[in-house]
Amino acid sequence: MYSGTAPEWWQAFVVGHQLFWPRAWTNSDVVVVLDAESAHDWRVASVLSRLPPFPAVVFEAKPGPGVLCASFRSEGYCRQMYSNFFADRQTEADFVGFVDSDTMFITPVAVGDLFVGGKPRVSAYNGCCTGWNSPIERAIGGKPVAEFMTSSSFPFIVHRGHFAPMRAHIARTLGAATFDDAFHTICAEYGEHQYDLMGHYLWYAHRDDYAWHFRAPRGHDAFQAAQSDDADVLAAMQTRPAVSLMKMIGHSDF
């Protein structure tokens, strides 16, 4: 998390978490990742760690030269995307649920909202309104099937054991020596989004380990704009209204 968004995180995520995350789930933790080289981040951490939800704070070293780029928003924005691919090194939990700093729980959370038959629930639009899916075919090796960067996707849950093979797969598919090299290529040439890369990797490599729930973009009247007519995608389409757990504050159109 960029420390400058701490007030936003406090007003959005923390408020919703305190209201709607079950207190009985004592085996769940909130983890905040900050920049190890930033004195300001260390000061912010000293405050956050003393306040509900008492997050565990992880300080992460800046990647070496030639990894990050500023082709999409800023180098700092790129850094948080890169960091997410190493979530398996930031916690020992079996599953990692990603949220953005400006996302807020807006309804009570139940196990069935997060897992279906023990499998993480993955929500996405069968359609795309951005260019974030442009690197999917080259980086993942399969055609885009959905847009995973939506409010209804949060928390975006990934099995911790899938991060290492994900990094290896992306590097191998791009013909890069390391994941760092592969990440720079994607960032510099496309401007990536981590959730779309993750979601497509999981779809193609670990499809049976997740419960997939696709929706037509912006309502069922837009079904003709569907991105994929793959049989498995269509079988996972949701035809009943669903309540999103989280909302991006300020993104009322989602």
PDB file of C-alpha atoms in Angstrom:
ATOM      1  CA  MET A   1       0.000   0.000   0.000  1.00  0.00           C
ATOM      2  CA  TYR A   2       1.217   3.487  -0.827  1.00  0.00           C
ATOM      3  CA  SER A   3       1.371   5.204   2.571  1.00  0.00           C
ATOM      4  CA  GLY A   4      -0.252   8.293   1.085  1.00  0.00           C
ATOM      5  CA  THR A   5      -3.474   6.304   0.726  1.00  0.00           C
ATOM      6  CA  ALA A   6      -3.556   5.389   4.431  1.00  0.00           C
ATOM      7  CA  PRO A   7      -6.358   7.914   5.184  1.00  0.00           C
ATOM      8  CA  GLU A   8      -8.364   6.520   2.268  1.00  0.00           C
ATOM      9  CA  TRP A   9      -7.730   2.954   3.492  1.00  0.00           C
ATOM     10  CA  TRP A  10      -8.776   3.985   6.992  1.00  0.00           C
ATOM     11  CA  GLN A  11     -12.011   5.601   5.868  1.00  0.00           C
ATOM     12  CA  ALA A  12     -12.983   2.882   3.374  1.00  0.00           C
ATOM     13  CA  PHE A  13     -11.542  -0.547   4.068  1.00  0.00           C
ATOM     14  CA  VAL A  14     -11.126  -0.318   7.843  1.00  0.00           C
ATOM     15  CA  VAL A  15     -14.638   1.025   8.443  1.00  0.00           C
ATOM     16  CA  GLY A  16     -16.222  -1.714   6.331  1.00  0.00           C
ATOM     17  CA  HIS A  17     -14.012  -4.388   7.867  1.00  0.00           C
ATOM     18  CA  GLN A  18     -14.959  -3.355  11.384  1.00  0.00           C
ATOM     19  CA  LEU A  19     -18.646  -3.331  10.508  1.00  0.00           C
ATOM     20  CA  PHE A  20     -18.994  -6.450   8.403  1.00  0.00           C
ATOM     21  CA  TRP A  21     -16.037  -8.851   8.832  1.00  0.00           C
ATOM     22  CA  PRO A  22     -17.008 -11.588  11.340  1.00  0.00           C
ATOM     23  CA  ARG A  23     -15.178 -11.173  14.661  1.00  0.00           C
ATOM     24  CA  ALA A  24     -15.344 -14.941  15.104  1.00  0.00           C
ATOM     25  CA  TRP A  25     -12.882 -15.455  12.235  1.00  0.00           C
ATOM     26  CA  THR A  26      -9.831 -15.224  14.450  1.00  0.00           C
ATOM     27  CA  ASN A  27      -7.736 -17.193  11.953  1.00  0.00           C
ATOM     28  CA  SER A  28      -7.899 -14.327   9.428  1.00  0.00           C
ATOM     29  CA  ASP A  29      -5.430 -11.454   9.458  1.00  0.00           C
ATOM     30  CA  VAL A  30      -5.057  -8.136   7.679  1.00  0.00           C
ATOM     31  CA  VAL A  31      -1.619  -7.601   6.138  1.00  0.00           C
ATOM     32  CA  VAL A  32      -0.365  -4.225   4.938  1.00  0.00           C
ATOM     33  CA  VAL A  33       2.760  -4.101   2.747  1.00  0.00           C
ATOM     34  CA  LEU A  34       4.814  -0.899   2.798  1.00  0.00           C
ATOM     35  CA  ASP A  35       8.085   0.319   1.283  1.00  0.00           C
ATOM     36  CA  ALA A  36      11.129  -0.683   3.317  1.00  0.00           C
ATOM     37  CA  GLU A  37      13.226   2.319   2.215  1.00  0.00           C
ATOM     38  CA  SER A  38      10.611   4.923   3.180  1.00  0.00           C
ATOM     39  CA  ALA A  39      10.979   6.577   6.592  1.00  0.00           C
ATOM     40  CA  HIS A  40       7.450   7.928   6.176  1.00  0.00           C
ATOM     41  CA  ASP A  41       6.112   4.383   5.670  1.00  0.00           C
ATOM     42  CA  TRP A  42       7.742   3.278   8.914  1.00  0.00           C
ATOM     43  CA  ARG A  43       6.025   6.132  10.763  1.00  0.00           C
ATOM     44  CA  VAL A  44       2.685   5.249   9.177  1.00  0.00           C
ATOM     45  CA  ALA A  45       3.184   1.610  10.173  1.00  0.00           C
ATOM     46  CA  SER A  46       3.758   2.560  13.805  1.00  0.00           C
ATOM     47  CA  VAL A  47       0.293   4.123  13.819  1.00  0.00           C
ATOM     48  CA  LEU A  48      -1.582   1.503  11.782  1.00  0.00           C
ATOM     49  CA  SER A  49      -0.278  -1.422  13.817  1.00  0.00           C
ATOM     50  CA  ARG A  50      -1.730   0.076  17.017  1.00  0.00           C
ATOM     51  CA  LEU A  51      -5.240   0.594  15.664  1.00  0.00           C
ATOM     52  CA  PRO A  52      -8.022  -1.816  14.607  1.00  0.00           C
ATOM     53  CA  PRO A  53      -7.873  -4.104  12.737  1.00  0.00           C
ATOM     54  CA  PHE A  54      -4.258  -4.252  14.061  1.00  0.00           C
ATOM     55  CA  PRO A  55      -2.721  -5.278  10.747  1.00  0.00           C
ATOM     56  CA  ALA A  56       0.520  -7.145  10.383  1.00  0.00           C
ATOM     57  CA  VAL A  57       2.892  -4.795   8.566  1.00  0.00           C
ATOM     58  CA  VAL A  58       5.403  -6.177   6.073  1.00  0.00           C
ATOM     59  CA  PHE A  59       8.220  -3.983   4.763  1.00  0.00           C
ATOM     60  CA  GLU A  60       9.259  -4.862   1.244  1.00  0.00           C
ATOM     61  CA  ALA A  61      12.506  -3.879  -0.465  1.00  0.00           C
ATOM     62  CA  LYS A  62      12.284  -2.000  -3.746  1.00  0.00           C
ATOM     63  CA  PRO A  63      12.877  -4.202  -6.800  1.00  0.00           C
ATOM     64  CA  GLY A  64      16.209  -3.774  -8.538  1.00  0.00           C
ATOM     65  CA  PRO A  65      16.856  -1.533 -11.542  1.00  0.00           C
ATOM     66  CA  GLY A  66      15.075  -2.421 -14.750  1.00  0.00           C
ATOM     67  CA  VAL A  67      12.032  -4.087 -13.141  1.00  0.00           C
ATOM     68  CA  LEU A  68       9.504  -1.294 -12.685  1.00  0.00           C
ATOM     69  CA  CYS A  69       8.307   1.266 -15.192  1.00  0.00           C
ATOM     70  CA  ALA A  70       6.027   4.275 -15.283  1.00  0.00           C
ATOM     71  CA  SER A  71       4.130   3.532 -18.490  1.00  0.00           C
ATOM     72  CA  PHE A  72       0.903   2.999 -16.551  1.00  0.00           C
ATOM     73  CA  ARG A  73       0.159   5.829 -14.087  1.00  0.00           C
ATOM     74  CA  SER A  74       3.433   5.837 -12.116  1.00  0.00           C
ATOM     75  CA  GLU A  75       6.336   3.705 -10.967  1.00  0.00           C
ATOM     76  CA  GLY A  76       4.759   3.495  -7.513  1.00  0.00           C
ATOM     77  CA  TYR A  77       1.517   2.159  -8.962  1.00  0.00           C
ATOM     78  CA  CYS A  78       3.538  -0.363 -10.936  1.00  0.00           C
ATOM     79  CA  ARG A  79       5.377  -1.358  -7.763  1.00  0.00           C
ATOM     80  CA  GLN A  80       2.213  -2.339  -5.913  1.00  0.00           C
ATOM     81  CA  MET A  81       1.186  -4.499  -8.875  1.00  0.00           C
ATOM     82  CA  TYR A  82       4.582  -6.210  -8.828  1.00  0.00           C
ATOM     83  CA  SER A  83       4.360  -6.675  -5.062  1.00  0.00           C
ATOM     84  CA  ASN A  84       1.050  -8.539  -5.317  1.00  0.00           C
ATOM     85  CA  PHE A  85       2.717 -11.325  -7.290  1.00  0.00           C
ATOM     86  CA  PHE A  86       4.860 -12.055  -4.224  1.00  0.00           C
ATOM     87  CA  ALA A  87       2.039 -12.254  -1.681  1.00  0.00           C
ATOM     88  CA  ASP A  88       3.169 -15.788  -0.819  1.00  0.00           C
ATOM     89  CA  ARG A  89       6.208 -14.212   0.826  1.00  0.00           C
ATOM     90  CA  GLN A  90       4.145 -11.744   2.839  1.00  0.00           C
ATOM     91  CA  THR A  91       1.960 -14.172   4.807  1.00  0.00           C
ATOM     92  CA  GLU A  92       1.764 -17.815   5.879  1.00  0.00           C
ATOM     93  CA  ALA A  93      -2.009 -17.993   5.348  1.00  0.00           C
ATOM     94  CA  ASP A  94      -3.352 -20.673   3.018  1.00  0.00           C
ATOM     95  CA  PHE A  95      -5.304 -18.098   1.017  1.00  0.00           C
ATOM     96  CA  VAL A  96      -4.629 -14.440   0.198  1.00  0.00           C
ATOM     97  CA  GLY A  97      -7.496 -12.011  -0.390  1.00  0.00           C
ATOM     98  CA  PHE A  98      -6.527  -8.808  -2.193  1.00  0.00           C
ATOM     99  CA  VAL A  99      -8.381  -5.510  -1.752  1.00  0.00           C
ATOM    100  CA  ASP A 100      -7.655  -2.011  -3.021  1.00  0.00           C
ATOM    101  CA  SER A 101      -7.144   0.765  -0.491  1.00  0.00           C
ATOM    102  CA  ASP A 102     -10.357   2.448  -1.647  1.00  0.00           C
ATOM    103  CA  THR A 103     -12.579  -0.659  -1.430  1.00  0.00           C
ATOM    104  CA  MET A 104     -15.126  -0.999   1.357  1.00  0.00           C
ATOM    105  CA  PHE A 105     -17.205  -3.924   2.593  1.00  0.00           C
ATOM    106  CA  ILE A 106     -20.839  -2.912   2.240  1.00  0.00           C
ATOM    107  CA  THR A 107     -22.617  -6.017   3.528  1.00  0.00           C
ATOM    108  CA  PRO A 108     -22.033  -8.720   6.163  1.00  0.00           C
ATOM    109  CA  VAL A 109     -19.561 -11.360   4.966  1.00  0.00           C
ATOM    110  CA  ALA A 110     -20.362 -15.078   5.142  1.00  0.00           C
ATOM    111  CA  VAL A 111     -18.166 -18.056   4.286  1.00  0.00           C
ATOM    112  CA  GLY A 112     -20.301 -18.771   1.228  1.00  0.00           C
ATOM    113  CA  ASP A 113     -19.484 -15.327  -0.140  1.00  0.00           C
ATOM    114  CA  LEU A 114     -15.797 -16.209  -0.239  1.00  0.00           C
ATOM    115  CA  PHE A 115     -15.688 -19.974  -0.783  1.00  0.00           C
ATOM    116  CA  VAL A 116     -17.919 -22.445  -2.594  1.00  0.00           C
ATOM    117  CA  GLY A 117     -17.323 -26.060  -1.627  1.00  0.00           C
ATOM    118  CA  GLY A 118     -13.984 -25.066  -0.132  1.00  0.00           C
ATOM    119  CA  LYS A 119     -12.882 -23.347  -3.347  1.00  0.00           C
ATOM    120  CA  PRO A 120     -12.237 -19.588  -3.542  1.00  0.00           C
ATOM    121  CA  ARG A 121     -15.039 -17.770  -5.325  1.00  0.00           C
ATOM    122  CA  VAL A 122     -13.793 -15.757  -8.309  1.00  0.00           C
ATOM    123  CA  SER A 123     -16.104 -13.128  -9.809  1.00  0.00           C
ATOM    124  CA  ALA A 124     -15.557 -11.328 -13.115  1.00  0.00           C
ATOM    125  CA  TYR A 125     -17.279  -9.770 -16.112  1.00  0.00           C
ATOM    126  CA  ASN A 126     -17.421 -11.767 -19.335  1.00  0.00           C
ATOM    127  CA  GLY A 127     -16.470  -8.641 -21.169  1.00  0.00           C
ATOM    128  CA  CYS A 128     -13.845  -5.952 -21.026  1.00  0.00           C
ATOM    129  CA  CYS A 129     -14.126  -2.190 -20.850  1.00  0.00           C
ATOM    130  CA  THR A 130     -10.401  -1.429 -20.527  1.00  0.00           C
ATOM    131  CA  GLY A 131      -7.129  -2.338 -22.201  1.00  0.00           C
ATOM    132  CA  TRP A 132      -5.860  -4.258 -19.196  1.00  0.00           C
ATOM    133  CA  ASN A 133      -6.347  -7.593 -20.934  1.00  0.00           C
ATOM    134  CA  SER A 134      -4.030  -6.691 -23.813  1.00  0.00           C
ATOM    135  CA  PRO A 135      -1.039  -8.736 -22.517  1.00  0.00           C
ATOM    136  CA  ILE A 136      -3.029 -11.848 -21.566  1.00  0.00           C
ATOM    137  CA  GLU A 137      -2.450 -13.961 -24.653  1.00  0.00           C
ATOM    138  CA  ARG A 138       1.272 -13.251 -24.762  1.00  0.00           C
ATOM    139  CA  ALA A 139       1.916 -13.494 -21.003  1.00  0.00           C
ATOM    140  CA  ILE A 140      -0.450 -16.330 -20.092  1.00  0.00           C
ATOM    141  CA  GLY A 141      -0.689 -18.241 -23.359  1.00  0.00           C
ATOM    142  CA  GLY A 142      -4.489 -18.223 -23.651  1.00  0.00           C
ATOM    143  CA  LYS A 143      -7.135 -15.883 -24.968  1.00  0.00           C
ATOM    144  CA  PRO A 144      -8.783 -13.372 -22.586  1.00  0.00           C
ATOM    145  CA  VAL A 145     -12.051 -14.653 -21.140  1.00  0.00           C
ATOM    146  CA  ALA A 146     -13.079 -12.036 -18.572  1.00  0.00           C
ATOM    147  CA  GLU A 147     -12.366  -8.744 -16.835  1.00  0.00           C
ATOM    148  CA  PHE A 148     -11.241  -9.451 -13.261  1.00  0.00           C
ATOM    149  CA  MET A 149     -10.573  -5.856 -12.184  1.00  0.00           C
ATOM    150  CA  THR A 150     -14.061  -4.949 -10.920  1.00  0.00           C
ATOM    151  CA  SER A 151     -15.599  -4.076  -7.571  1.00  0.00           C
ATOM    152  CA  SER A 152     -17.459  -7.380  -7.582  1.00  0.00           C
ATOM    153  CA  SER A 153     -14.122  -9.219  -7.727  1.00  0.00           C
ATOM    154  CA  PHE A 154     -13.000  -8.077  -4.261  1.00  0.00           C
ATOM    155  CA  PRO A 155     -11.678  -9.615  -2.191  1.00  0.00           C
ATOM    156  CA  PHE A 156      -9.731 -11.346  -4.975  1.00  0.00           C
ATOM    157  CA  ILE A 157      -8.718 -14.653  -3.358  1.00  0.00           C
ATOM    158  CA  VAL A 158      -5.724 -16.733  -4.465  1.00  0.00           C
ATOM    159  CA  HIS A 159      -4.321 -19.932  -2.985  1.00  0.00           C
ATOM    160  CA  ARG A 160      -0.876 -19.069  -1.617  1.00  0.00           C
ATOM    161  CA  GLY A 161       0.610 -22.143  -3.258  1.00  0.00           C
ATOM    162  CA  HIS A 162      -0.260 -20.812  -6.715  1.00  0.00           C
ATOM    163  CA  PHE A 163       1.938 -17.702  -6.686  1.00  0.00           C
ATOM    164  CA  ALA A 164       5.293 -19.376  -7.327  1.00  0.00           C
ATOM    165  CA  PRO A 165       4.065 -21.433 -10.318  1.00  0.00           C
ATOM    166  CA  MET A 166       2.265 -18.327 -11.594  1.00  0.00           C
ATOM    167  CA  ARG A 167       5.490 -16.322 -11.649  1.00  0.00           C
ATOM    168  CA  ALA A 168       7.320 -19.196 -13.318  1.00  0.00           C
ATOM    169  CA  HIS A 169       4.581 -19.636 -15.919  1.00  0.00           C
ATOM    170  CA  ILE A 170       4.548 -15.950 -16.903  1.00  0.00           C
ATOM    171  CA  ALA A 171       8.342 -15.866 -17.233  1.00  0.00           C
ATOM    172  CA  ARG A 172       8.376 -19.076 -19.263  1.00  0.00           C
ATOM    173  CA  THR A 173       5.545 -17.990 -21.562  1.00  0.00           C
ATOM    174  CA  LEU A 174       7.266 -14.684 -22.298  1.00  0.00           C
ATOM    175  CA  GLY A 175      10.628 -16.385 -22.791  1.00  0.00           C
ATOM    176  CA  ALA A 176      12.155 -14.327 -19.988  1.00  0.00           C
ATOM    177  CA  ALA A 177      15.012 -15.447 -17.756  1.00  0.00           C
ATOM    178  CA  THR A 178      13.225 -14.291 -14.588  1.00  0.00           C
ATOM    179  CA  PHE A 179       9.818 -13.067 -13.516  1.00  0.00           C
ATOM    180  CA  ASP A 180      11.354  -9.625 -12.984  1.00  0.00           C
ATOM    181  CA  ASP A 181      12.323  -9.493 -16.660  1.00  0.00           C
ATOM    182  CA  ALA A 182       8.881 -10.715 -17.688  1.00  0.00           C
ATOM    183  CA  PHE A 183       7.140  -8.146 -15.494  1.00  0.00           C
ATOM    184  CA  HIS A 184       9.123  -5.293 -16.993  1.00  0.00           C
ATOM    185  CA  THR A 185       8.236  -6.442 -20.498  1.00  0.00           C
ATOM    186  CA  ILE A 186       4.530  -6.529 -19.683  1.00  0.00           C
ATOM    187  CA  CYS A 187       4.632  -3.177 -17.912  1.00  0.00           C
ATOM    188  CA  ALA A 188       6.688  -1.372 -20.544  1.00  0.00           C
ATOM    189  CA  GLU A 189       4.879  -2.741 -23.591  1.00  0.00           C
ATOM    190  CA  TYR A 190       1.301  -3.028 -22.366  1.00  0.00           C
ATOM    191  CA  GLY A 191       0.560  -1.455 -19.025  1.00  0.00           C
ATOM    192  CA  GLU A 192      -0.725  -4.427 -17.085  1.00  0.00           C
ATOM    193  CA  HIS A 193      -3.182  -5.107 -14.318  1.00  0.00           C
ATOM    194  CA  GLN A 194      -2.234  -7.783 -11.834  1.00  0.00           C
ATOM    195  CA  TYR A 195      -5.727  -9.121 -11.185  1.00  0.00           C
ATOM    196  CA  ASP A 196      -6.335  -9.777 -14.869  1.00  0.00           C
ATOM    197  CA  LEU A 197      -3.021 -11.608 -15.195  1.00  0.00           C
ATOM    198  CA  MET A 198      -3.695 -13.595 -12.031  1.00  0.00           C
ATOM    199  CA  GLY A 199      -7.285 -14.404 -12.933  1.00  0.00           C
ATOM    200  CA  HIS A 200      -6.363 -15.679 -16.388  1.00  0.00           C
ATOM    201  CA  TYR A 201      -3.461 -17.732 -15.077  1.00  0.00           C
ATOM    202  CA  LEU A 202      -5.750 -19.368 -12.516  1.00  0.00           C
ATOM    203  CA  TRP A 203      -8.405 -19.987 -15.183  1.00  0.00           C
ATOM    204  CA  TYR A 204      -5.989 -21.801 -17.469  1.00  0.00           C
ATOM    205  CA  ALA A 205      -3.736 -23.507 -14.909  1.00  0.00           C
ATOM    206  CA  HIS A 206      -5.915 -24.162 -11.832  1.00  0.00           C
ATOM    207  CA  ARG A 207      -9.475 -23.973 -13.110  1.00  0.00           C
ATOM    208  CA  ASP A 208     -10.738 -26.844 -10.961  1.00  0.00           C
ATOM    209  CA  ASP A 209      -9.370 -25.275  -7.767  1.00  0.00           C
ATOM    210  CA  TYR A 210     -11.658 -22.221  -7.928  1.00  0.00           C
ATOM    211  CA  ALA A 211     -15.398 -21.519  -8.139  1.00  0.00           C
ATOM    212  CA  TRP A 212     -15.961 -19.269 -11.149  1.00  0.00           C
ATOM    213  CA  HIS A 213     -18.786 -16.749 -11.376  1.00  0.00           C
ATOM    214  CA  PHE A 214     -18.958 -14.644 -14.530  1.00  0.00           C
ATOM    215  CA  ARG A 215     -21.452 -11.885 -15.230  1.00  0.00           C
ATOM    216  CA  ALA A 216     -22.407 -10.029 -18.380  1.00  0.00           C
ATOM    217  CA  PRO A 217     -20.746  -6.589 -18.352  1.00  0.00           C
ATOM    218  CA  ARG A 218     -22.846  -3.733 -17.010  1.00  0.00           C
ATOM    219  CA  GLY A 219     -26.000  -5.822 -16.829  1.00  0.00           C
ATOM    220  CA  HIS A 220     -27.498  -8.646 -18.818  1.00  0.00           C
ATOM    221  CA  ASP A 221     -28.610  -6.345 -21.622  1.00  0.00           C
ATOM    222  CA  ALA A 222     -24.943  -6.159 -22.634  1.00  0.00           C
ATOM    223  CA  PHE A 223     -24.533  -9.897 -23.067  1.00  0.00           C
ATOM    224  CA  GLN A 224     -23.986  -9.468 -26.806  1.00  0.00           C
ATOM    225  CA  ALA A 225     -20.727  -7.731 -25.883  1.00  0.00           C
ATOM    226  CA  ALA A 226     -19.421 -10.836 -24.145  1.00  0.00           C
ATOM    227  CA  GLN A 227     -15.705 -11.325 -24.550  1.00  0.00           C
ATOM    228  CA  SER A 228     -15.705 -15.125 -24.667  1.00  0.00           C
ATOM    229  CA  ASP A 229     -18.031 -17.812 -25.961  1.00  0.00           C
ATOM    230  CA  ASP A 230     -15.921 -20.611 -24.465  1.00  0.00           C
ATOM    231  CA  ALA A 231     -18.224 -23.376 -23.195  1.00  0.00           C
ATOM    232  CA  ASP A 232     -16.701 -23.320 -19.700  1.00  0.00           C
ATOM    233  CA  VAL A 233     -17.086 -19.550 -19.494  1.00  0.00           C
ATOM    234  CA  LEU A 234     -20.721 -19.676 -20.564  1.00  0.00           C
ATOM    235  CA  ALA A 235     -21.373 -22.483 -18.078  1.00  0.00           C
ATOM    236  CA  ALA A 236     -20.087 -20.220 -15.292  1.00  0.00           C
ATOM    237  CA  MET A 237     -22.288 -17.267 -16.274  1.00  0.00           C
ATOM    238  CA  GLN A 238     -24.559 -16.058 -13.480  1.00  0.00           C
ATOM    239  CA  THR A 239     -28.173 -15.473 -14.452  1.00  0.00           C
ATOM    240  CA  ARG A 240     -29.406 -14.394 -11.027  1.00  0.00           C
ATOM    241  CA  PRO A 241     -28.770 -11.071  -9.280  1.00  0.00           C
ATOM    242  CA  ALA A 242     -25.803 -11.137  -6.923  1.00  0.00           C
ATOM    243  CA  VAL A 243     -24.793  -8.767  -4.143  1.00  0.00           C
ATOM    244  CA  SER A 244     -21.215  -7.502  -4.282  1.00  0.00           C
ATOM    245  CA  LEU A 245     -19.332  -7.652  -0.986  1.00  0.00           C
ATOM    246  CA  MET A 246     -17.306  -4.538  -1.661  1.00  0.00           C
ATOM    247  CA  LYS A 247     -17.573  -1.194  -3.397  1.00  0.00           C
ATOM    248  CA  MET A 248     -14.933   1.136  -4.721  1.00  0.00           C
ATOM    249  CA  ILE A 249     -15.600   4.403  -2.955  1.00  0.00           C
ATOM    250  CA  GLY A 250     -16.170   7.055  -5.573  1.00  0.00           C
ATOM    251  CA  HIS A 251     -16.776   4.503  -8.337  1.00  0.00           C
ATOM    252  CA  SER A 252     -20.565   4.622  -8.216  1.00  0.00           C
ATOM    253  CA  ASP A 253     -20.917   3.260 -11.736  1.00  0.00           C
ATOM    254  CA  PHE A 254     -19.579  -0.094 -10.565  1.00  0.00           C
TER     255      PHE A 254
END
